[in-house]
PDB file of C-alpha atoms in Angstrom:
ATOM      1  CA  ASP A   1      -6.140  -2.493  16.760  1.00 70.00           C
ATOM      2  CA  GLN A   2      -4.674  -3.670  13.276  1.00 82.00           C
ATOM      3  CA  GLN A   3      -7.643  -5.550  10.673  1.00 92.00           C
ATOM      4  CA  VAL A   4      -4.791  -6.788   8.027  1.00 95.00           C
ATOM      5  CA  LYS A   5      -2.600  -8.921   9.950  1.00 95.00           C
ATOM      6  CA  GLN A   6       1.065 -10.413   8.716  1.00 96.00           C
ATOM      7  CA  ASN A   7       2.316 -12.465  11.696  1.00 92.00           C
ATOM      8  CA  SER A   8       5.222 -13.274   9.285  1.00 95.00           C
ATOM      9  CA  PRO A   9       7.731 -10.691   9.392  1.00 94.00           C
ATOM     10  CA  SER A  10      10.168 -12.198   7.542  1.00 96.00           C
ATOM     11  CA  LEU A  11      10.675 -15.886   5.062  1.00 97.00           C
ATOM     12  CA  SER A  12      13.382 -17.663   4.064  1.00 98.00           C
ATOM     13  CA  VAL A  13      12.973 -19.861   1.022  1.00 98.00           C
ATOM     14  CA  GLN A  14      15.487 -22.194  -0.526  1.00 98.00           C
ATOM     15  CA  GLU A  15      15.145 -21.473  -4.376  1.00 97.00           C
ATOM     16  CA  GLY A  16      12.822 -23.801  -6.270  1.00 97.00           C
ATOM     17  CA  ARG A  17      11.441 -23.765  -3.509  1.00 97.00           C
ATOM     18  CA  ILE A  18       7.451 -23.071  -2.513  1.00 98.00           C
ATOM     19  CA  SER A  19       6.882 -19.912  -0.969  1.00 98.00           C
ATOM     20  CA  ILE A  20       3.768 -18.999   1.674  1.00 98.00           C
ATOM     21  CA  LEU A  21       2.717 -15.889   2.562  1.00 98.00           C
ATOM     22  CA  ASN A  22      -0.057 -15.639   5.190  1.00 98.00           C
ATOM     23  CA  CYS A  23      -2.270 -12.570   5.685  1.00 98.00           C
ATOM     24  CA  ASP A  24      -5.440 -12.519   8.768  1.00 97.00           C
ATOM     25  CA  TYR A  25      -8.293 -10.408   9.152  1.00 97.00           C
ATOM     26  CA  THR A  26     -10.959  -8.893  10.793  1.00 95.00           C
ATOM     27  CA  ASN A  27     -12.774  -6.822   9.100  1.00 91.00           C
ATOM     28  CA  SER A  28     -15.817  -9.360   7.393  1.00 90.00           C
ATOM     29  CA  MET A  29     -16.829  -6.130   5.333  1.00 88.00           C
ATOM     30  CA  PHE A  30     -13.694  -6.443   3.459  1.00 91.00           C
ATOM     31  CA  ASP A  31     -14.540  -8.263  -0.238  1.00 88.00           C
ATOM     32  CA  TYR A  32     -11.392  -8.232  -2.541  1.00 91.00           C
ATOM     33  CA  PHE A  33      -8.045  -8.966  -1.409  1.00 94.00           C
ATOM     34  CA  LEU A  34      -5.507  -8.404  -3.280  1.00 94.00           C
ATOM     35  CA  TRP A  35      -0.867  -8.669  -2.982  1.00 97.00           C
ATOM     36  CA  TYR A  36       1.050  -5.739  -3.430  1.00 96.00           C
ATOM     37  CA  LYS A  37       5.099  -6.801  -3.046  1.00 97.00           C
ATOM     38  CA  LYS A  38       7.761  -3.872  -2.673  1.00 94.00           C
ATOM     39  CA  TYR A  39      11.641  -3.619  -3.672  1.00 94.00           C
ATOM     40  CA  PRO A  40      13.562  -1.007  -1.828  1.00 89.00           C
ATOM     41  CA  ALA A  41      13.480   1.953  -2.725  1.00 86.00           C
ATOM     42  CA  GLU A  42      10.308   1.515  -5.370  1.00 91.00           C
ATOM     43  CA  GLY A  43       6.665   1.805  -5.008  1.00 93.00           C
ATOM     44  CA  PRO A  44       4.593  -1.321  -4.396  1.00 94.00           C
ATOM     45  CA  THR A  45       3.675  -2.887  -7.278  1.00 95.00           C
ATOM     46  CA  PHE A  46       0.366  -4.911  -7.239  1.00 94.00           C
ATOM     47  CA  LEU A  47       0.694  -8.959  -7.545  1.00 96.00           C
ATOM     48  CA  ILE A  48      -2.241 -10.380  -7.752  1.00 96.00           C
ATOM     49  CA  SER A  49      -5.688 -10.204  -6.615  1.00 94.00           C
ATOM     50  CA  ILE A  50      -8.499 -12.617  -4.993  1.00 94.00           C
ATOM     51  CA  SER A  51     -12.781 -11.245  -4.878  1.00 91.00           C
ATOM     52  CA  SER A  52     -14.297 -12.956  -1.688  1.00 91.00           C
ATOM     53  CA  ILE A  53     -16.911 -14.940  -3.851  1.00 92.00           C
ATOM     54  CA  LYS A  54     -13.538 -16.776  -4.758  1.00 94.00           C
ATOM     55  CA  ASP A  55     -11.246 -19.114  -2.938  1.00 95.00           C
ATOM     56  CA  LYS A  56      -8.708 -19.337  -5.439  1.00 97.00           C
ATOM     57  CA  ASN A  57      -6.867 -17.099  -8.087  1.00 97.00           C
ATOM     58  CA  GLU A  58      -4.012 -18.260 -10.293  1.00 97.00           C
ATOM     59  CA  ASP A  59      -1.270 -16.269 -12.386  1.00 96.00           C
ATOM     60  CA  GLY A  60       1.741 -18.325 -13.331  1.00 97.00           C
ATOM     61  CA  ARG A  61       3.892 -19.031 -10.798  1.00 98.00           C
ATOM     62  CA  PHE A  62       1.659 -16.854  -8.141  1.00 98.00           C
ATOM     63  CA  THR A  63      -1.336 -18.331  -6.352  1.00 98.00           C
ATOM     64  CA  VAL A  64      -3.565 -16.795  -3.542  1.00 98.00           C
ATOM     65  CA  PHE A  65      -5.753 -18.734  -1.584  1.00 98.00           C
ATOM     66  CA  LEU A  66      -8.908 -17.267   0.187  1.00 97.00           C
ATOM     67  CA  ASN A  67     -10.804 -19.087   2.952  1.00 97.00           C
ATOM     68  CA  LYS A  68     -13.231 -16.505   4.236  1.00 95.00           C
ATOM     69  CA  SER A  69     -14.676 -18.793   7.360  1.00 95.00           C
ATOM     70  CA  ALA A  70     -11.033 -18.506   8.462  1.00 96.00           C
ATOM     71  CA  LYS A  71     -10.903 -15.001   7.244  1.00 96.00           C
ATOM     72  CA  HIS A  72      -7.376 -15.757   6.819  1.00 97.00           C
ATOM     73  CA  LEU A  73      -5.861 -15.751   2.540  1.00 97.00           C
ATOM     74  CA  SER A  74      -2.145 -17.080   1.510  1.00 98.00           C
ATOM     75  CA  LEU A  75      -0.302 -16.457  -1.037  1.00 98.00           C
ATOM     76  CA  HIS A  76       1.789 -19.275  -2.717  1.00 98.00           C
ATOM     77  CA  ILE A  77       4.822 -18.504  -5.195  1.00 98.00           C
ATOM     78  CA  VAL A  78       6.684 -21.851  -6.577  1.00 97.00           C
ATOM     79  CA  PRO A  79       8.748 -22.434  -7.552  1.00 98.00           C
ATOM     80  CA  SER A  80      10.425 -19.384  -5.764  1.00 98.00           C
ATOM     81  CA  GLN A  81      13.066 -17.163  -7.612  1.00 97.00           C
ATOM     82  CA  PRO A  82      15.738 -14.928  -6.453  1.00 97.00           C
ATOM     83  CA  GLY A  83      13.842 -11.827  -8.390  1.00 96.00           C
ATOM     84  CA  ASP A  84      11.230 -13.354  -6.035  1.00 97.00           C
ATOM     85  CA  SER A  85      12.911 -11.537  -3.425  1.00 97.00           C
ATOM     86  CA  ALA A  86      10.753  -8.285  -2.092  1.00 97.00           C
ATOM     87  CA  VAL A  87       9.023  -7.543   1.136  1.00 96.00           C
ATOM     88  CA  TYR A  88       5.148  -8.581   0.057  1.00 97.00           C
ATOM     89  CA  PHE A  89       2.376  -6.290   1.404  1.00 96.00           C
ATOM     90  CA  CYS A  90      -1.109  -8.071   1.773  1.00 96.00           C
ATOM     91  CA  ALA A  91      -4.563  -5.355   1.646  1.00 94.00           C
ATOM     92  CA  ALA A  92      -8.117  -6.147   1.909  1.00 93.00           C
ATOM     93  CA  SER A  93     -10.248  -3.387   0.491  1.00 88.00           C
ATOM     94  CA  SER A  94     -13.388  -2.272   1.394  1.00 81.00           C
ATOM     95  CA  SER A  95     -16.999  -0.282  -0.266  1.00 74.00           C
ATOM     96  CA  ARG A  96     -16.283   3.471   1.324  1.00 68.00           C
ATOM     97  CA  GLY A  97     -20.094   4.456  -1.240  1.00 66.00           C
ATOM     98  CA  ALA A  98     -19.911   5.836  -4.209  1.00 64.00           C
ATOM     99  CA  GLY A  99     -18.245   3.909  -6.052  1.00 63.00           C
ATOM    100  CA  SER A 100     -14.739   4.340  -4.127  1.00 67.00           C
ATOM    101  CA  TYR A 101     -12.997   2.150  -2.200  1.00 74.00           C
ATOM    102  CA  GLN A 102     -10.775   1.791   0.765  1.00 80.00           C
ATOM    103  CA  LEU A 103      -7.482  -0.173   0.898  1.00 86.00           C
ATOM    104  CA  THR A 104      -5.840  -2.112   4.158  1.00 90.00           C
ATOM    105  CA  PHE A 105      -2.530  -2.566   4.434  1.00 93.00           C
ATOM    106  CA  GLY A 106      -1.320  -5.468   6.471  1.00 94.00           C
ATOM    107  CA  LYS A 107       2.837  -4.748   7.985  1.00 93.00           C
ATOM    108  CA  GLY A 108       4.848  -7.198   5.209  1.00 94.00           C
ATOM    109  CA  THR A 109       6.929  -9.817   5.206  1.00 97.00           C
ATOM    110  CA  LYS A 110      10.392  -9.634   4.084  1.00 96.00           C
ATOM    111  CA  LEU A 111      10.925 -12.965   1.349  1.00 98.00           C
ATOM    112  CA  SER A 112      14.845 -14.096   1.213  1.00 98.00           C
ATOM    113  CA  VAL A 113      15.054 -16.396  -1.637  1.00 98.00           C
ATOM    114  CA  ILE A 114      18.156 -18.091  -1.034  1.00 96.00           C
ATOM    115  CA  PRO A 115      19.920 -18.982  -4.106  1.00 94.00           C
TER     116      PRO A 115
ATOM    117  CA  GLY B   1       3.034   9.759 -17.432  1.00 52.00           C
ATOM    118  CA  ALA B   2       3.255   6.554 -17.833  1.00 77.00           C
ATOM    119  CA  GLY B   3       2.935   5.646 -13.826  1.00 91.00           C
ATOM    120  CA  VAL B   4       3.088   7.422 -10.738  1.00 95.00           C
ATOM    121  CA  SER B   5       5.318  10.519 -10.412  1.00 96.00           C
ATOM    122  CA  GLN B   6       6.001  11.354  -6.467  1.00 97.00           C
ATOM    123  CA  SER B   7       9.045  14.432  -5.970  1.00 96.00           C
ATOM    124  CA  PRO B   8      11.032  14.704  -4.533  1.00 97.00           C
ATOM    125  CA  SER B   9      12.636  11.160  -4.039  1.00 95.00           C
ATOM    126  CA  ASN B  10      14.511  12.337  -0.742  1.00 96.00           C
ATOM    127  CA  LYS B  11      14.124  14.957   1.087  1.00 97.00           C
ATOM    128  CA  VAL B  12      16.213  16.282   4.205  1.00 97.00           C
ATOM    129  CA  THR B  13      14.501  18.975   6.809  1.00 97.00           C
ATOM    130  CA  GLU B  14      15.065  20.204  10.273  1.00 97.00           C
ATOM    131  CA  LYS B  15      12.195  20.025  13.179  1.00 97.00           C
ATOM    132  CA  GLY B  16       9.810  22.357  13.005  1.00 97.00           C
ATOM    133  CA  LYS B  17      10.635  23.136   9.469  1.00 97.00           C
ATOM    134  CA  ASP B  18       7.310  22.938   6.577  1.00 98.00           C
ATOM    135  CA  VAL B  19       7.549  20.432   3.999  1.00 98.00           C
ATOM    136  CA  GLU B  20       5.448  20.314   1.001  1.00 98.00           C
ATOM    137  CA  LEU B  21       5.376  16.813  -0.900  1.00 98.00           C
ATOM    138  CA  ARG B  22       4.828  16.702  -4.688  1.00 97.00           C
ATOM    139  CA  CYS B  23       2.817  13.700  -6.164  1.00 97.00           C
ATOM    140  CA  ASP B  24       1.157  12.792 -10.407  1.00 96.00           C
ATOM    141  CA  PRO B  25      -1.300  10.327 -10.699  1.00 94.00           C
ATOM    142  CA  ILE B  26      -1.530   8.460 -13.871  1.00 92.00           C
ATOM    143  CA  SER B  27      -3.320  10.434 -16.664  1.00 90.00           C
ATOM    144  CA  GLY B  28      -7.026   9.658 -16.224  1.00 86.00           C
ATOM    145  CA  HIS B  29      -7.163   8.303 -12.916  1.00 87.00           C
ATOM    146  CA  THR B  30      -9.997   9.864 -10.905  1.00 85.00           C
ATOM    147  CA  ALA B  31      -8.881   8.964  -7.847  1.00 88.00           C
ATOM    148  CA  LEU B  32      -5.754   9.214  -5.502  1.00 91.00           C
ATOM    149  CA  TYR B  33      -4.301   8.511  -2.524  1.00 93.00           C
ATOM    150  CA  TRP B  34      -1.668   9.157   0.289  1.00 96.00           C
ATOM    151  CA  TYR B  35      -0.340   6.473   2.386  1.00 96.00           C
ATOM    152  CA  ARG B  36       2.776   7.146   4.840  1.00 96.00           C
ATOM    153  CA  GLN B  37       4.759   3.863   5.843  1.00 93.00           C
ATOM    154  CA  SER B  38       7.004   4.554   9.149  1.00 91.00           C
ATOM    155  CA  LEU B  39       9.690   1.815   9.453  1.00 85.00           C
ATOM    156  CA  GLY B  40       8.845  -2.086   9.847  1.00 80.00           C
ATOM    157  CA  GLN B  41       5.181  -0.444   9.693  1.00 83.00           C
ATOM    158  CA  GLY B  42       2.699  -1.217   7.264  1.00 85.00           C
ATOM    159  CA  LEU B  43       1.208   1.402   4.281  1.00 90.00           C
ATOM    160  CA  GLU B  44      -0.768   4.396   7.064  1.00 91.00           C
ATOM    161  CA  PHE B  45      -3.603   5.639   4.695  1.00 91.00           C
ATOM    162  CA  LEU B  46      -3.674   9.421   5.350  1.00 94.00           C
ATOM    163  CA  ILE B  47      -5.973  11.261   2.676  1.00 93.00           C
ATOM    164  CA  TYR B  48      -8.071  10.683  -0.338  1.00 89.00           C
ATOM    165  CA  PHE B  49      -9.170  12.480  -2.998  1.00 89.00           C
ATOM    166  CA  GLN B  50     -12.178  10.950  -5.812  1.00 84.00           C
ATOM    167  CA  GLY B  51     -12.876  13.329  -8.236  1.00 79.00           C
ATOM    168  CA  ASN B  52     -14.405  17.113  -7.537  1.00 77.00           C
ATOM    169  CA  SER B  53     -16.041  15.152  -4.120  1.00 80.00           C
ATOM    170  CA  ALA B  54     -14.643  16.701  -0.845  1.00 82.00           C
ATOM    171  CA  PRO B  55     -11.522  15.188   0.250  1.00 87.00           C
ATOM    172  CA  ASP B  56     -11.375  11.910   2.737  1.00 86.00           C
ATOM    173  CA  LYS B  57      -9.303  13.330   5.115  1.00 88.00           C
ATOM    174  CA  SER B  58      -9.937  10.396   8.093  1.00 87.00           C
ATOM    175  CA  GLY B  59      -6.101   9.324   8.190  1.00 90.00           C
ATOM    176  CA  LEU B  60      -4.259  12.416   8.650  1.00 93.00           C
ATOM    177  CA  PRO B  61      -2.414  11.993  11.797  1.00 93.00           C
ATOM    178  CA  SER B  62      -2.804  16.018  12.911  1.00 93.00           C
ATOM    179  CA  ASP B  63      -3.700  19.121  11.766  1.00 95.00           C
ATOM    180  CA  ARG B  64      -0.012  19.760  10.407  1.00 97.00           C
ATOM    181  CA  PHE B  65      -0.816  17.664   7.978  1.00 97.00           C
ATOM    182  CA  SER B  66      -2.304  18.826   4.637  1.00 96.00           C
ATOM    183  CA  ALA B  67      -3.757  18.080   1.077  1.00 95.00           C
ATOM    184  CA  GLU B  68      -4.718  19.472  -2.148  1.00 93.00           C
ATOM    185  CA  ARG B  69      -5.659  17.948  -5.217  1.00 93.00           C
ATOM    186  CA  THR B  70      -5.259  21.572  -7.565  1.00 83.00           C
ATOM    187  CA  GLY B  71      -7.406  20.824 -11.595  1.00 80.00           C
ATOM    188  CA  GLY B  72      -8.325  17.098 -10.628  1.00 76.00           C
ATOM    189  CA  SER B  73      -4.646  15.882 -11.089  1.00 88.00           C
ATOM    190  CA  VAL B  74      -1.404  16.584  -8.932  1.00 94.00           C
ATOM    191  CA  SER B  75      -1.453  16.727  -5.271  1.00 96.00           C
ATOM    192  CA  THR B  76       0.528  18.093  -3.094  1.00 97.00           C
ATOM    193  CA  LEU B  77       0.774  17.174   0.802  1.00 97.00           C
ATOM    194  CA  THR B  78       2.135  19.672   3.373  1.00 97.00           C
ATOM    195  CA  ILE B  79       3.542  18.588   6.817  1.00 97.00           C
ATOM    196  CA  GLN B  80       3.809  22.304   8.630  1.00 98.00           C
ATOM    197  CA  ARG B  81       6.329  22.297  11.572  1.00 97.00           C
ATOM    198  CA  THR B  82       7.688  18.981  10.701  1.00 97.00           C
ATOM    199  CA  GLN B  83       9.066  16.690  13.934  1.00 97.00           C
ATOM    200  CA  GLN B  84      10.868  13.659  13.457  1.00 96.00           C
ATOM    201  CA  GLU B  85       8.236  11.071  14.025  1.00 95.00           C
ATOM    202  CA  ASP B  86       7.819  12.220  10.779  1.00 97.00           C
ATOM    203  CA  SER B  87      10.520  11.110   9.418  1.00 97.00           C
ATOM    204  CA  ALA B  88       8.697   8.162   7.095  1.00 96.00           C
ATOM    205  CA  VAL B  89       8.388   7.036   3.490  1.00 96.00           C
ATOM    206  CA  TYR B  90       5.405   8.793   1.992  1.00 97.00           C
ATOM    207  CA  LEU B  91       3.719   7.186  -1.061  1.00 97.00           C
ATOM    208  CA  CYS B  92       0.873   8.458  -3.728  1.00 96.00           C
ATOM    209  CA  ALA B  93      -0.835   5.479  -5.421  1.00 94.00           C
ATOM    210  CA  SER B  94      -3.943   6.543  -7.899  1.00 91.00           C
ATOM    211  CA  THR B  95      -6.346   4.142  -8.907  1.00 87.00           C
ATOM    212  CA  PRO B  96      -8.365   4.164 -12.355  1.00 80.00           C
ATOM    213  CA  SER B  97     -12.163   4.400 -12.998  1.00 70.00           C
ATOM    214  CA  GLY B  98     -14.845   1.222 -13.777  1.00 53.00           C
ATOM    215  CA  GLY B  99     -15.205  -2.152 -12.265  1.00 54.00           C
ATOM    216  CA  LEU B 100     -13.211  -3.684 -10.344  1.00 61.00           C
ATOM    217  CA  ALA B 101     -10.530  -2.381 -11.021  1.00 57.00           C
ATOM    218  CA  LYS B 102     -10.481   0.376  -8.175  1.00 59.00           C
ATOM    219  CA  ASN B 103      -9.771  -1.704  -5.819  1.00 71.00           C
ATOM    220  CA  ILE B 104      -6.005  -1.640  -7.639  1.00 84.00           C
ATOM    221  CA  GLN B 105      -3.829   1.246  -6.154  1.00 89.00           C
ATOM    222  CA  TYR B 106      -0.852   2.113  -8.396  1.00 92.00           C
ATOM    223  CA  PHE B 107       1.788   3.308  -6.596  1.00 95.00           C
ATOM    224  CA  GLY B 108       4.818   5.983  -6.942  1.00 96.00           C
ATOM    225  CA  ALA B 109       8.018   4.932  -5.798  1.00 95.00           C
ATOM    226  CA  GLY B 110       7.773   7.916  -2.505  1.00 96.00           C
ATOM    227  CA  THR B 111       9.096  10.356  -0.803  1.00 97.00           C
ATOM    228  CA  ARG B 112      11.434   9.282   2.113  1.00 96.00           C
ATOM    229  CA  LEU B 113      11.419  12.026   4.709  1.00 97.00           C
ATOM    230  CA  SER B 114      13.917  12.548   7.424  1.00 97.00           C
ATOM    231  CA  VAL B 115      13.170  14.974   9.610  1.00 97.00           C
ATOM    232  CA  LEU B 116      16.863  16.125  11.713  1.00 95.00           C
TER     233      LEU B 116
END
């Protein structure tokens, strides 16, 4: 059973417009959420994160929103740029004890920004 | 090095052969993770090392898979008697110690394994 779900495998957006990537989770023990970006033939790179005690975190063009009651988070990119074209993974973190953490990843959403 | 280094970047092998994949984490990072990404899938957790503690092997799909981490640094993932379903990108990540920074995992570029 998938604990982190990204229901849209792909998304196309016009350059300059807003991209909205969605993620749902089922495990209420998750207390930290991250978005990773992955280009072909490269490893995922950390993009932005949010703690469960917040509902919004902004970093430049990227904003992550968290709705705990709905167990839903979203990543907004505005304005979208062609260089943002990549696969975006949502990940959720839970403590495994002794100061260490486990990440559970969604399947990813491929974003294509059209010039 | 500046980032997580994995080798080889690509590996083609015949069914039934053993393979070894190497990960060199960021210097000073205490935790190391192995993941597998099959085509069209998310990242599947395989194994986790934290310092000198016993590794968490709960994600290993079968006893053909094993991993070790020598001296708290370099890790090797070994797949014995490879099968075609083992074909995937194998990713390694490491995390620094301290606070919420532990949650951010830094990934290598991965090893693309193709079993013919």
